[in-house]
PDB file of N, CA, C and O in Angstrom:
ATOM      1  N   MET A   1     111.270 109.994  92.911  1.00 42.00           N
ATOM      2  CA  MET A   1     109.882 109.618  93.162  1.00 42.00           C
ATOM      3  C   MET A   1     109.340 110.519  94.275  1.00 42.00           C
ATOM      4  O   MET A   1     109.959 110.670  95.317  1.00 42.00           O
ATOM      5  N   ASN A   2     108.196 111.125  94.058  1.00 48.00           N
ATOM      6  CA  ASN A   2     107.646 112.074  95.011  1.00 48.00           C
ATOM      7  C   ASN A   2     106.957 111.420  96.193  1.00 48.00           C
ATOM      8  O   ASN A   2     107.053 111.891  97.305  1.00 48.00           O
ATOM      9  N   GLY A   3     106.255 110.340  95.963  1.00 53.00           N
ATOM     10  CA  GLY A   3     105.510 109.690  97.021  1.00 53.00           C
ATOM     11  C   GLY A   3     105.925 108.249  97.166  1.00 53.00           C
ATOM     12  O   GLY A   3     106.815 107.772  96.470  1.00 53.00           O
ATOM     13  N   PRO A   4     105.281 107.542  98.092  1.00 55.00           N
ATOM     14  CA  PRO A   4     105.623 106.131  98.250  1.00 55.00           C
ATOM     15  C   PRO A   4     105.221 105.320  97.032  1.00 55.00           C
ATOM     16  O   PRO A   4     104.305 105.690  96.304  1.00 55.00           O
ATOM     17  N   ASN A   5     105.942 104.247  96.814  1.00 66.00           N
ATOM     18  CA  ASN A   5     105.628 103.327  95.717  1.00 66.00           C
ATOM     19  C   ASN A   5     104.301 102.665  96.060  1.00 66.00           C
ATOM     20  O   ASN A   5     104.231 101.841  96.961  1.00 66.00           O
ATOM     21  N   THR A   6     103.234 103.015  95.335  1.00 72.00           N
ATOM     22  CA  THR A   6     101.904 102.505  95.682  1.00 72.00           C
ATOM     23  C   THR A   6     101.810 100.995  95.497  1.00 72.00           C
ATOM     24  O   THR A   6     101.089 100.332  96.231  1.00 72.00           O
ATOM     25  N   GLY A   7     102.552 100.451  94.514  1.00 76.00           N
ATOM     26  CA  GLY A   7     102.550  99.000  94.336  1.00 76.00           C
ATOM     27  C   GLY A   7     103.178  98.303  95.530  1.00 76.00           C
ATOM     28  O   GLY A   7     102.643  97.328  96.057  1.00 76.00           O
ATOM     29  N   LEU A   8     104.323  98.827  95.976  1.00 74.00           N
ATOM     30  CA  LEU A   8     104.999  98.253  97.142  1.00 74.00           C
ATOM     31  C   LEU A   8     104.150  98.444  98.392  1.00 74.00           C
ATOM     32  O   LEU A   8     104.049  97.550  99.222  1.00 74.00           O
ATOM     33  N   LEU A   9     103.515  99.601  98.497  1.00 75.00           N
ATOM     34  CA  LEU A   9     102.650  99.856  99.649  1.00 75.00           C
ATOM     35  C   LEU A   9     101.503  98.851  99.705  1.00 75.00           C
ATOM     36  O   LEU A   9     101.186  98.315 100.766  1.00 75.00           O
ATOM     37  N   ALA A  10     100.900  98.555  98.562  1.00 79.00           N
ATOM     38  CA  ALA A  10      99.794  97.594  98.517  1.00 79.00           C
ATOM     39  C   ALA A  10     100.262  96.199  98.906  1.00 79.00           C
ATOM     40  O   ALA A  10      99.584  95.487  99.655  1.00 79.00           O
ATOM     41  N   VAL A  11     101.443  95.814  98.420  1.00 78.00           N
ATOM     42  CA  VAL A  11     101.990  94.498  98.768  1.00 78.00           C
ATOM     43  C   VAL A  11     102.315  94.442 100.261  1.00 78.00           C
ATOM     44  O   VAL A  11     102.038  93.447 100.932  1.00 78.00           O
ATOM     45  N   ALA A  12     102.882  95.521 100.790  1.00 76.00           N
ATOM     46  CA  ALA A  12     103.205  95.574 102.222  1.00 76.00           C
ATOM     47  C   ALA A  12     101.933  95.500 103.064  1.00 76.00           C
ATOM     48  O   ALA A  12     101.889  94.800 104.077  1.00 76.00           O
ATOM     49  N   GLN A  13     100.893  96.221 102.632  1.00 78.00           N
ATOM     50  CA  GLN A  13      99.630  96.188 103.373  1.00 78.00           C
ATOM     51  C   GLN A  13      99.029  94.787 103.365  1.00 78.00           C
ATOM     52  O   GLN A  13      98.546  94.298 104.383  1.00 78.00           O
ATOM     53  N   ALA A  14      99.084  94.112 102.229  1.00 80.00           N
ATOM     54  CA  ALA A  14      98.573  92.744 102.149  1.00 80.00           C
ATOM     55  C   ALA A  14      99.364  91.822 103.070  1.00 80.00           C
ATOM     56  O   ALA A  14      98.801  90.945 103.730  1.00 80.00           O
ATOM     57  N   PHE A  15     100.691  92.031 103.119  1.00 78.00           N
ATOM     58  CA  PHE A  15     101.529  91.226 104.004  1.00 78.00           C
ATOM     59  C   PHE A  15     101.122  91.423 105.466  1.00 78.00           C
ATOM     60  O   PHE A  15     100.947  90.458 106.217  1.00 78.00           O
ATOM     61  N   VAL A  16     100.958  92.682 105.879  1.00 76.00           N
ATOM     62  CA  VAL A  16     100.562  92.970 107.261  1.00 76.00           C
ATOM     63  C   VAL A  16      99.188  92.377 107.544  1.00 76.00           C
ATOM     64  O   VAL A  16      98.962  91.788 108.610  1.00 76.00           O
ATOM     65  N   ASP A  17      98.273  92.493 106.590  1.00 76.00           N
ATOM     66  CA  ASP A  17      96.932  91.947 106.773  1.00 76.00           C
ATOM     67  C   ASP A  17      96.952  90.431 106.947  1.00 76.00           C
ATOM     68  O   ASP A  17      96.164  89.872 107.714  1.00 76.00           O
ATOM     69  N   ARG A  18      97.872  89.741 106.217  1.00 77.00           N
ATOM     70  CA  ARG A  18      97.982  88.287 106.364  1.00 77.00           C
ATOM     71  C   ARG A  18      98.652  87.901 107.681  1.00 77.00           C
ATOM     72  O   ARG A  18      98.338  86.874 108.258  1.00 77.00           O
ATOM     73  N   THR A  19      99.600  88.714 108.124  1.00 75.00           N
ATOM     74  CA  THR A  19     100.429  88.360 109.266  1.00 75.00           C
ATOM     75  C   THR A  19      99.762  88.687 110.604  1.00 75.00           C
ATOM     76  O   THR A  19      99.919  87.954 111.571  1.00 75.00           O
ATOM     77  N   TYR A  20      99.046  89.775 110.653  1.00 73.00           N
ATOM     78  CA  TYR A  20      98.449  90.232 111.902  1.00 73.00           C
ATOM     79  C   TYR A  20      96.933  90.183 111.805  1.00 73.00           C
ATOM     80  O   TYR A  20      96.357  90.703 110.856  1.00 73.00           O
ATOM     81  N   THR A  21      96.312  89.562 112.786  1.00 67.00           N
ATOM     82  CA  THR A  21      94.861  89.410 112.758  1.00 67.00           C
ATOM     83  C   THR A  21      94.181  90.636 113.359  1.00 67.00           C
ATOM     84  O   THR A  21      94.695  91.249 114.292  1.00 67.00           O
ATOM     85  N   GLN A  22      93.046  90.965 112.812  1.00 68.00           N
ATOM     86  CA  GLN A  22      92.276  92.088 113.331  1.00 68.00           C
ATOM     87  C   GLN A  22      91.333  91.576 114.413  1.00 68.00           C
ATOM     88  O   GLN A  22      90.785  90.489 114.306  1.00 68.00           O
ATOM     89  N   GLN A  23      91.176  92.389 115.436  1.00 70.00           N
ATOM     90  CA  GLN A  23      90.284  92.043 116.540  1.00 70.00           C
ATOM     91  C   GLN A  23      89.339  93.213 116.787  1.00 70.00           C
ATOM     92  O   GLN A  23      89.694  94.360 116.573  1.00 70.00           O
ATOM     93  N   ALA A  24      88.130  92.882 117.242  1.00 70.00           N
ATOM     94  CA  ALA A  24      87.165  93.940 117.532  1.00 70.00           C
ATOM     95  C   ALA A  24      86.169  93.427 118.554  1.00 70.00           C
ATOM     96  O   ALA A  24      85.792  92.266 118.537  1.00 70.00           O
ATOM     97  N   ASP A  25      85.769  94.327 119.457  1.00 76.00           N
ATOM     98  CA  ASP A  25      84.694  93.950 120.379  1.00 76.00           C
ATOM     99  C   ASP A  25      83.360  94.211 119.685  1.00 76.00           C
ATOM    100  O   ASP A  25      83.309  94.703 118.556  1.00 76.00           O
ATOM    101  N   ALA A  26      82.273  93.885 120.337  1.00 79.00           N
ATOM    102  CA  ALA A  26      80.945  93.986 119.706  1.00 79.00           C
ATOM    103  C   ALA A  26      80.648  95.408 119.238  1.00 79.00           C
ATOM    104  O   ALA A  26      80.113  95.621 118.144  1.00 79.00           O
ATOM    105  N   ARG A  27      80.986  96.416 120.068  1.00 78.00           N
ATOM    106  CA  ARG A  27      80.720  97.802 119.698  1.00 78.00           C
ATOM    107  C   ARG A  27      81.521  98.189 118.451  1.00 78.00           C
ATOM    108  O   ARG A  27      80.993  98.806 117.531  1.00 78.00           O
ATOM    109  N   GLN A  28      82.789  97.795 118.417  1.00 77.00           N
ATOM    110  CA  GLN A  28      83.619  98.123 117.257  1.00 77.00           C
ATOM    111  C   GLN A  28      83.110  97.417 116.007  1.00 77.00           C
ATOM    112  O   GLN A  28      83.079  97.994 114.926  1.00 77.00           O
ATOM    113  N   LYS A  29      82.714  96.146 116.156  1.00 77.00           N
ATOM    114  CA  LYS A  29      82.179  95.401 115.013  1.00 77.00           C
ATOM    115  C   LYS A  29      80.936  96.079 114.456  1.00 77.00           C
ATOM    116  O   LYS A  29      80.758  96.141 113.234  1.00 77.00           O
ATOM    117  N   SER A  30      80.057  96.592 115.340  1.00 81.00           N
ATOM    118  CA  SER A  30      78.829  97.242 114.875  1.00 81.00           C
ATOM    119  C   SER A  30      79.135  98.507 114.073  1.00 81.00           C
ATOM    120  O   SER A  30      78.350  98.919 113.229  1.00 81.00           O
ATOM    121  N   MET A  31      80.307  99.111 114.311  1.00 80.00           N
ATOM    122  CA  MET A  31      80.707 100.322 113.580  1.00 80.00           C
ATOM    123  C   MET A  31      81.641  99.991 112.413  1.00 80.00           C
ATOM    124  O   MET A  31      82.126 100.877 111.714  1.00 80.00           O
ATOM    125  N   GLY A  32      81.934  98.694 112.229  1.00 80.00           N
ATOM    126  CA  GLY A  32      82.836  98.297 111.156  1.00 80.00           C
ATOM    127  C   GLY A  32      84.292  98.605 111.459  1.00 80.00           C
ATOM    128  O   GLY A  32      85.095  98.798 110.549  1.00 80.00           O
ATOM    129  N   LEU A  33      84.634  98.671 112.735  1.00 74.00           N
ATOM    130  CA  LEU A  33      85.999  98.985 113.136  1.00 74.00           C
ATOM    131  C   LEU A  33      86.703  97.747 113.675  1.00 74.00           C
ATOM    132  O   LEU A  33      86.070  96.779 114.075  1.00 74.00           O
ATOM    133  N   ALA A  34      88.001  97.797 113.707  1.00 71.00           N
ATOM    134  CA  ALA A  34      88.801  96.724 114.279  1.00 71.00           C
ATOM    135  C   ALA A  34      90.168  97.298 114.624  1.00 71.00           C
ATOM    136  O   ALA A  34      90.526  98.394 114.191  1.00 71.00           O
ATOM    137  N   TYR A  35      90.920  96.587 115.408  1.00 69.00           N
ATOM    138  CA  TYR A  35      92.281  97.014 115.713  1.00 69.00           C
ATOM    139  C   TYR A  35      93.208  95.821 115.557  1.00 69.00           C
ATOM    140  O   TYR A  35      92.798  94.673 115.639  1.00 69.00           O
ATOM    141  N   VAL A  36      94.452  96.130 115.308  1.00 66.00           N
ATOM    142  CA  VAL A  36      95.461  95.098 115.114  1.00 66.00           C
ATOM    143  C   VAL A  36      96.407  95.146 116.299  1.00 66.00           C
ATOM    144  O   VAL A  36      96.871  96.203 116.692  1.00 66.00           O
ATOM    145  N   THR A  37      96.675  93.979 116.875  1.00 66.00           N
ATOM    146  CA  THR A  37      97.625  93.934 117.983  1.00 66.00           C
ATOM    147  C   THR A  37      98.913  93.281 117.522  1.00 66.00           C
ATOM    148  O   THR A  37      98.899  92.294 116.793  1.00 66.00           O
ATOM    149  N   ALA A  38     100.027  93.869 117.921  1.00 65.00           N
ATOM    150  CA  ALA A  38     101.334  93.311 117.610  1.00 65.00           C
ATOM    151  C   ALA A  38     102.369  94.016 118.477  1.00 65.00           C
ATOM    152  O   ALA A  38     102.187  95.169 118.865  1.00 65.00           O
ATOM    153  N   GLU A  39     103.417  93.312 118.780  1.00 69.00           N
ATOM    154  CA  GLU A  39     104.510  93.961 119.483  1.00 69.00           C
ATOM    155  C   GLU A  39     105.219  94.876 118.499  1.00 69.00           C
ATOM    156  O   GLU A  39     105.441  94.514 117.349  1.00 69.00           O
ATOM    157  N   ARG A  40     105.601  96.041 118.954  1.00 69.00           N
ATOM    158  CA  ARG A  40     106.246  97.002 118.060  1.00 69.00           C
ATOM    159  C   ARG A  40     107.541  96.444 117.485  1.00 69.00           C
ATOM    160  O   ARG A  40     107.813  96.611 116.304  1.00 69.00           O
ATOM    161  N   THR A  41     108.332  95.768 118.309  1.00 73.00           N
ATOM    162  CA  THR A  41     109.600  95.244 117.796  1.00 73.00           C
ATOM    163  C   THR A  41     109.353  94.133 116.785  1.00 73.00           C
ATOM    164  O   THR A  41     110.073  94.024 115.797  1.00 73.00           O
ATOM    165  N   ASP A  42     108.328  93.318 117.015  1.00 76.00           N
ATOM    166  CA  ASP A  42     107.990  92.244 116.080  1.00 76.00           C
ATOM    167  C   ASP A  42     107.567  92.834 114.746  1.00 76.00           C
ATOM    168  O   ASP A  42     108.014  92.386 113.684  1.00 76.00           O
ATOM    169  N   LEU A  43     106.716  93.831 114.781  1.00 77.00           N
ATOM    170  CA  LEU A  43     106.252  94.462 113.557  1.00 77.00           C
ATOM    171  C   LEU A  43     107.416  95.127 112.825  1.00 77.00           C
ATOM    172  O   LEU A  43     107.543  94.988 111.601  1.00 77.00           O
ATOM    173  N   ALA A  44     108.285  95.817 113.541  1.00 77.00           N
ATOM    174  CA  ALA A  44     109.442  96.464 112.918  1.00 77.00           C
ATOM    175  C   ALA A  44     110.351  95.423 112.267  1.00 77.00           C
ATOM    176  O   ALA A  44     110.837  95.621 111.150  1.00 77.00           O
ATOM    177  N   ARG A  45     110.564  94.301 112.932  1.00 80.00           N
ATOM    178  CA  ARG A  45     111.405  93.227 112.387  1.00 80.00           C
ATOM    179  C   ARG A  45     110.783  92.653 111.116  1.00 80.00           C
ATOM    180  O   ARG A  45     111.465  92.423 110.115  1.00 80.00           O
ATOM    181  N   GLU A  46     109.481  92.438 111.126  1.00 82.00           N
ATOM    182  CA  GLU A  46     108.787  91.907 109.956  1.00 82.00           C
ATOM    183  C   GLU A  46     108.829  92.886 108.784  1.00 82.00           C
ATOM    184  O   GLU A  46     109.027  92.483 107.639  1.00 82.00           O
ATOM    185  N   ILE A  47     108.650  94.171 109.064  1.00 83.00           N
ATOM    186  CA  ILE A  47     108.695  95.172 108.001  1.00 83.00           C
ATOM    187  C   ILE A  47     110.096  95.244 107.405  1.00 83.00           C
ATOM    188  O   ILE A  47     110.251  95.314 106.180  1.00 83.00           O
ATOM    189  N   ALA A  48     111.127  95.196 108.252  1.00 85.00           N
ATOM    190  CA  ALA A  48     112.506  95.226 107.755  1.00 85.00           C
ATOM    191  C   ALA A  48     112.788  94.005 106.881  1.00 85.00           C
ATOM    192  O   ALA A  48     113.390  94.122 105.808  1.00 85.00           O
ATOM    193  N   ALA A  49     112.349  92.831 107.321  1.00 86.00           N
ATOM    194  CA  ALA A  49     112.572  91.603 106.545  1.00 86.00           C
ATOM    195  C   ALA A  49     111.803  91.665 105.227  1.00 86.00           C
ATOM    196  O   ALA A  49     112.323  91.286 104.167  1.00 86.00           O
ATOM    197  N   PHE A  50     110.571  92.147 105.263  1.00 86.00           N
ATOM    198  CA  PHE A  50     109.764  92.286 104.053  1.00 86.00           C
ATOM    199  C   PHE A  50     110.441  93.225 103.064  1.00 86.00           C
ATOM    200  O   PHE A  50     110.547  92.937 101.874  1.00 86.00           O
ATOM    201  N   THR A  51     110.913  94.364 103.553  1.00 87.00           N
ATOM    202  CA  THR A  51     111.568  95.346 102.697  1.00 87.00           C
ATOM    203  C   THR A  51     112.829  94.774 102.077  1.00 87.00           C
ATOM    204  O   THR A  51     113.093  94.971 100.877  1.00 87.00           O
ATOM    205  N   GLU A  52     113.603  94.036 102.860  1.00 89.00           N
ATOM    206  CA  GLU A  52     114.824  93.430 102.326  1.00 89.00           C
ATOM    207  C   GLU A  52     114.499  92.430 101.221  1.00 89.00           C
ATOM    208  O   GLU A  52     115.156  92.410 100.173  1.00 89.00           O
ATOM    209  N   ARG A  53     113.474  91.610 101.428  1.00 90.00           N
ATOM    210  CA  ARG A  53     113.073  90.653 100.392  1.00 90.00           C
ATOM    211  C   ARG A  53     112.630  91.373  99.125  1.00 90.00           C
ATOM    212  O   ARG A  53     112.991  90.983  98.014  1.00 90.00           O
ATOM    213  N   ALA A  54     111.855  92.443  99.280  1.00 88.00           N
ATOM    214  CA  ALA A  54     111.383  93.203  98.120  1.00 88.00           C
ATOM    215  C   ALA A  54     112.557  93.844  97.381  1.00 88.00           C
ATOM    216  O   ALA A  54     112.610  93.819  96.146  1.00 88.00           O
ATOM    217  N   GLN A  55     113.503  94.389  98.135  1.00 91.00           N
ATOM    218  CA  GLN A  55     114.678  95.004  97.504  1.00 91.00           C
ATOM    219  C   GLN A  55     115.509  93.948  96.786  1.00 91.00           C
ATOM    220  O   GLN A  55     115.969  94.181  95.666  1.00 91.00           O
ATOM    221  N   ASN A  56     115.720  92.816  97.424  1.00 93.00           N
ATOM    222  CA  ASN A  56     116.516  91.752  96.799  1.00 93.00           C
ATOM    223  C   ASN A  56     115.868  91.256  95.512  1.00 93.00           C
ATOM    224  O   ASN A  56     116.556  90.980  94.530  1.00 93.00           O
ATOM    225  N   LYS A  57     114.543  91.152  95.522  1.00 92.00           N
ATOM    226  CA  LYS A  57     113.828  90.720  94.319  1.00 92.00           C
ATOM    227  C   LYS A  57     114.024  91.740  93.201  1.00 92.00           C
ATOM    228  O   LYS A  57     114.305  91.380  92.065  1.00 92.00           O
ATOM    229  N   ARG A  58     113.901  93.014  93.533  1.00 93.00           N
ATOM    230  CA  ARG A  58     114.060  94.067  92.526  1.00 93.00           C
ATOM    231  C   ARG A  58     115.498  94.099  92.000  1.00 93.00           C
ATOM    232  O   ARG A  58     115.726  94.262  90.799  1.00 93.00           O
ATOM    233  N   ILE A  59     116.468  93.937  92.886  1.00 96.00           N
ATOM    234  CA  ILE A  59     117.867  93.908  92.468  1.00 96.00           C
ATOM    235  C   ILE A  59     118.104  92.754  91.503  1.00 96.00           C
ATOM    236  O   ILE A  59     118.760  92.913  90.469  1.00 96.00           O
ATOM    237  N   ALA A  60     117.556  91.586  91.811  1.00 96.00           N
ATOM    238  CA  ALA A  60     117.710  90.427  90.929  1.00 96.00           C
ATOM    239  C   ALA A  60     117.085  90.699  89.563  1.00 96.00           C
ATOM    240  O   ALA A  60     117.657  90.342  88.525  1.00 96.00           O
ATOM    241  N   GLU A  61     115.918  91.340  89.539  1.00 96.00           N
ATOM    242  CA  GLU A  61     115.276  91.685  88.267  1.00 96.00           C
ATOM    243  C   GLU A  61     116.148  92.633  87.454  1.00 96.00           C
ATOM    244  O   GLU A  61     116.329  92.446  86.245  1.00 96.00           O
ATOM    245  N   LEU A  62     116.707  93.641  88.101  1.00 97.00           N
ATOM    246  CA  LEU A  62     117.546  94.612  87.401  1.00 97.00           C
ATOM    247  C   LEU A  62     118.846  93.980  86.911  1.00 97.00           C
ATOM    248  O   LEU A  62     119.311  94.282  85.806  1.00 97.00           O
ATOM    249  N   GLU A  63     119.420  93.086  87.721  1.00 97.00           N
ATOM    250  CA  GLU A  63     120.642  92.394  87.295  1.00 97.00           C
ATOM    251  C   GLU A  63     120.380  91.516  86.077  1.00 97.00           C
ATOM    252  O   GLU A  63     121.203  91.431  85.169  1.00 97.00           O
ATOM    253  N   ALA A  64     119.218  90.872  86.039  1.00 97.00           N
ATOM    254  CA  ALA A  64     118.867  90.039  84.887  1.00 97.00           C
ATOM    255  C   ALA A  64     118.702  90.900  83.631  1.00 97.00           C
ATOM    256  O   ALA A  64     119.158  90.534  82.544  1.00 97.00           O
ATOM    257  N   LYS A  65     118.067  92.058  83.769  1.00 97.00           N
ATOM    258  CA  LYS A  65     117.914  92.969  82.630  1.00 97.00           C
ATOM    259  C   LYS A  65     119.268  93.478  82.159  1.00 97.00           C
ATOM    260  O   LYS A  65     119.512  93.596  80.953  1.00 97.00           O
ATOM    261  N   LEU A  66     120.153  93.784  83.093  1.00 97.00           N
ATOM    262  CA  LEU A  66     121.492  94.246  82.736  1.00 97.00           C
ATOM    263  C   LEU A  66     122.253  93.163  81.981  1.00 97.00           C
ATOM    264  O   LEU A  66     122.885  93.443  80.959  1.00 97.00           O
ATOM    265  N   ALA A  67     122.174  91.929  82.471  1.00 97.00           N
ATOM    266  CA  ALA A  67     122.864  90.815  81.800  1.00 97.00           C
ATOM    267  C   ALA A  67     122.331  90.637  80.386  1.00 97.00           C
ATOM    268  O   ALA A  67     123.106  90.426  79.446  1.00 97.00           O
ATOM    269  N   GLU A  68     121.015  90.739  80.207  1.00 97.00           N
ATOM    270  CA  GLU A  68     120.426  90.611  78.872  1.00 97.00           C
ATOM    271  C   GLU A  68     120.896  91.752  77.972  1.00 97.00           C
ATOM    272  O   GLU A  68     121.237  91.533  76.806  1.00 97.00           O
ATOM    273  N   SER A  69     120.959  92.941  78.482  1.00 97.00           N
ATOM    274  CA  SER A  69     121.438  94.082  77.698  1.00 97.00           C
ATOM    275  C   SER A  69     122.897  93.885  77.296  1.00 97.00           C
ATOM    276  O   SER A  69     123.275  94.183  76.159  1.00 97.00           O
ATOM    277  N   GLU A  70     123.701  93.389  78.213  1.00 97.00           N
ATOM    278  CA  GLU A  70     125.112  93.138  77.902  1.00 97.00           C
ATOM    279  C   GLU A  70     125.257  92.069  76.824  1.00 97.00           C
ATOM    280  O   GLU A  70     126.103  92.198  75.934  1.00 97.00           O
ATOM    281  N   ARG A  71     124.406  91.038  76.861  1.00 97.00           N
ATOM    282  CA  ARG A  71     124.433  90.009  75.817  1.00 97.00           C
ATOM    283  C   ARG A  71     124.085  90.609  74.457  1.00 97.00           C
ATOM    284  O   ARG A  71     124.719  90.313  73.444  1.00 97.00           O
ATOM    285  N   ARG A  72     123.076  91.455  74.428  1.00 97.00           N
ATOM    286  CA  ARG A  72     122.673  92.092  73.164  1.00 97.00           C
ATOM    287  C   ARG A  72     123.768  93.005  72.634  1.00 97.00           C
ATOM    288  O   ARG A  72     124.051  93.012  71.432  1.00 97.00           O
ATOM    289  N   ILE A  73     124.409  93.768  73.515  1.00 96.00           N
ATOM    290  CA  ILE A  73     125.497  94.655  73.094  1.00 96.00           C
ATOM    291  C   ILE A  73     126.653  93.838  72.523  1.00 96.00           C
ATOM    292  O   ILE A  73     127.212  94.173  71.472  1.00 96.00           O
ATOM    293  N   ASN A  74     127.002  92.758  73.204  1.00 95.00           N
ATOM    294  CA  ASN A  74     128.094  91.904  72.711  1.00 95.00           C
ATOM    295  C   ASN A  74     127.752  91.285  71.356  1.00 95.00           C
ATOM    296  O   ASN A  74     128.606  91.171  70.476  1.00 95.00           O
ATOM    297  N   ALA A  75     126.513  90.893  71.164  1.00 94.00           N
ATOM    298  CA  ALA A  75     126.092  90.328  69.882  1.00 94.00           C
ATOM    299  C   ALA A  75     126.187  91.381  68.782  1.00 94.00           C
ATOM    300  O   ALA A  75     126.642  91.098  67.665  1.00 94.00           O
ATOM    301  N   LEU A  76     125.784  92.592  69.094  1.00 93.00           N
ATOM    302  CA  LEU A  76     125.882  93.671  68.104  1.00 93.00           C
ATOM    303  C   LEU A  76     127.340  93.980  67.778  1.00 93.00           C
ATOM    304  O   LEU A  76     127.691  94.195  66.610  1.00 93.00           O
ATOM    305  N   ARG A  77     128.199  93.995  68.779  1.00 93.00           N
ATOM    306  CA  ARG A  77     129.629  94.225  68.542  1.00 93.00           C
ATOM    307  C   ARG A  77     130.201  93.138  67.634  1.00 93.00           C
ATOM    308  O   ARG A  77     130.977  93.430  66.720  1.00 93.00           O
ATOM    309  N   SER A  78     129.823  91.903  67.885  1.00 93.00           N
ATOM    310  CA  SER A  78     130.305  90.801  67.051  1.00 93.00           C
ATOM    311  C   SER A  78     129.827  90.955  65.619  1.00 93.00           C
ATOM    312  O   SER A  78     130.585  90.725  64.663  1.00 93.00           O
ATOM    313  N   ALA A  79     128.575  91.347  65.451  1.00 92.00           N
ATOM    314  CA  ALA A  79     128.017  91.531  64.107  1.00 92.00           C
ATOM    315  C   ALA A  79     128.748  92.653  63.374  1.00 92.00           C
ATOM    316  O   ALA A  79     129.050  92.518  62.187  1.00 92.00           O
ATOM    317  N   VAL A  80     129.076  93.724  64.072  1.00 92.00           N
ATOM    318  CA  VAL A  80     129.793  94.831  63.455  1.00 92.00           C
ATOM    319  C   VAL A  80     131.184  94.383  63.036  1.00 92.00           C
ATOM    320  O   VAL A  80     131.645  94.694  61.929  1.00 92.00           O
ATOM    321  N   ARG A  81     131.858  93.628  63.904  1.00 90.00           N
ATOM    322  CA  ARG A  81     133.195  93.119  63.573  1.00 90.00           C
ATOM    323  C   ARG A  81     133.138  92.203  62.347  1.00 90.00           C
ATOM    324  O   ARG A  81     134.009  92.261  61.479  1.00 90.00           O
ATOM    325  N   MET A  82     132.141  91.348  62.289  1.00 89.00           N
ATOM    326  CA  MET A  82     132.018  90.397  61.169  1.00 89.00           C
ATOM    327  C   MET A  82     131.786  91.140  59.847  1.00 89.00           C
ATOM    328  O   MET A  82     132.203  90.669  58.797  1.00 89.00           O
ATOM    329  N   GLU A  83     131.117  92.272  59.916  1.00 87.00           N
ATOM    330  CA  GLU A  83     130.853  93.051  58.701  1.00 87.00           C
ATOM    331  C   GLU A  83     132.074  93.895  58.301  1.00 87.00           C
ATOM    332  O   GLU A  83     132.063  94.524  57.263  1.00 87.00           O
ATOM    333  N   GLY A  84     133.111  93.897  59.162  1.00 83.00           N
ATOM    334  CA  GLY A  84     134.333  94.623  58.851  1.00 83.00           C
ATOM    335  C   GLY A  84     134.276  96.102  59.168  1.00 83.00           C
ATOM    336  O   GLY A  84     135.098  96.872  58.671  1.00 83.00           O
ATOM    337  N   PHE A  85     133.339  96.520  59.988  1.00 74.00           N
ATOM    338  CA  PHE A  85     133.236  97.934  60.339  1.00 74.00           C
ATOM    339  C   PHE A  85     134.111  98.315  61.529  1.00 74.00           C
ATOM    340  O   PHE A  85     134.273  99.485  61.808  1.00 74.00           O
ATOM    341  N   ALA A  86     134.648  97.351  62.239  1.00 59.00           N
ATOM    342  CA  ALA A  86     135.446  97.683  63.423  1.00 59.00           C
ATOM    343  C   ALA A  86     136.870  97.252  63.254  1.00 59.00           C
ATOM    344  O   ALA A  86     137.253  96.456  62.471  1.00 59.00           O
TER     345      ALA A  86
END
């Protein structure tokens, strides 16, 4: 993959937007600007936890697909044996 996963990036951005509130003074608000405050270690911990959850979810999805593929292969092997080809 050449660039970041845009789907994961969008989900991560939504997570940060929900977790950290934006603040702005009157001048910034008039320009449509805001800033986010957070401790660097807190943000790093949250990003690491978010990434681990996303990876675990993807691993579970792939394991489920693998199990389904193995079931289909076993069914095909059984069908071949029943037909006397093996």
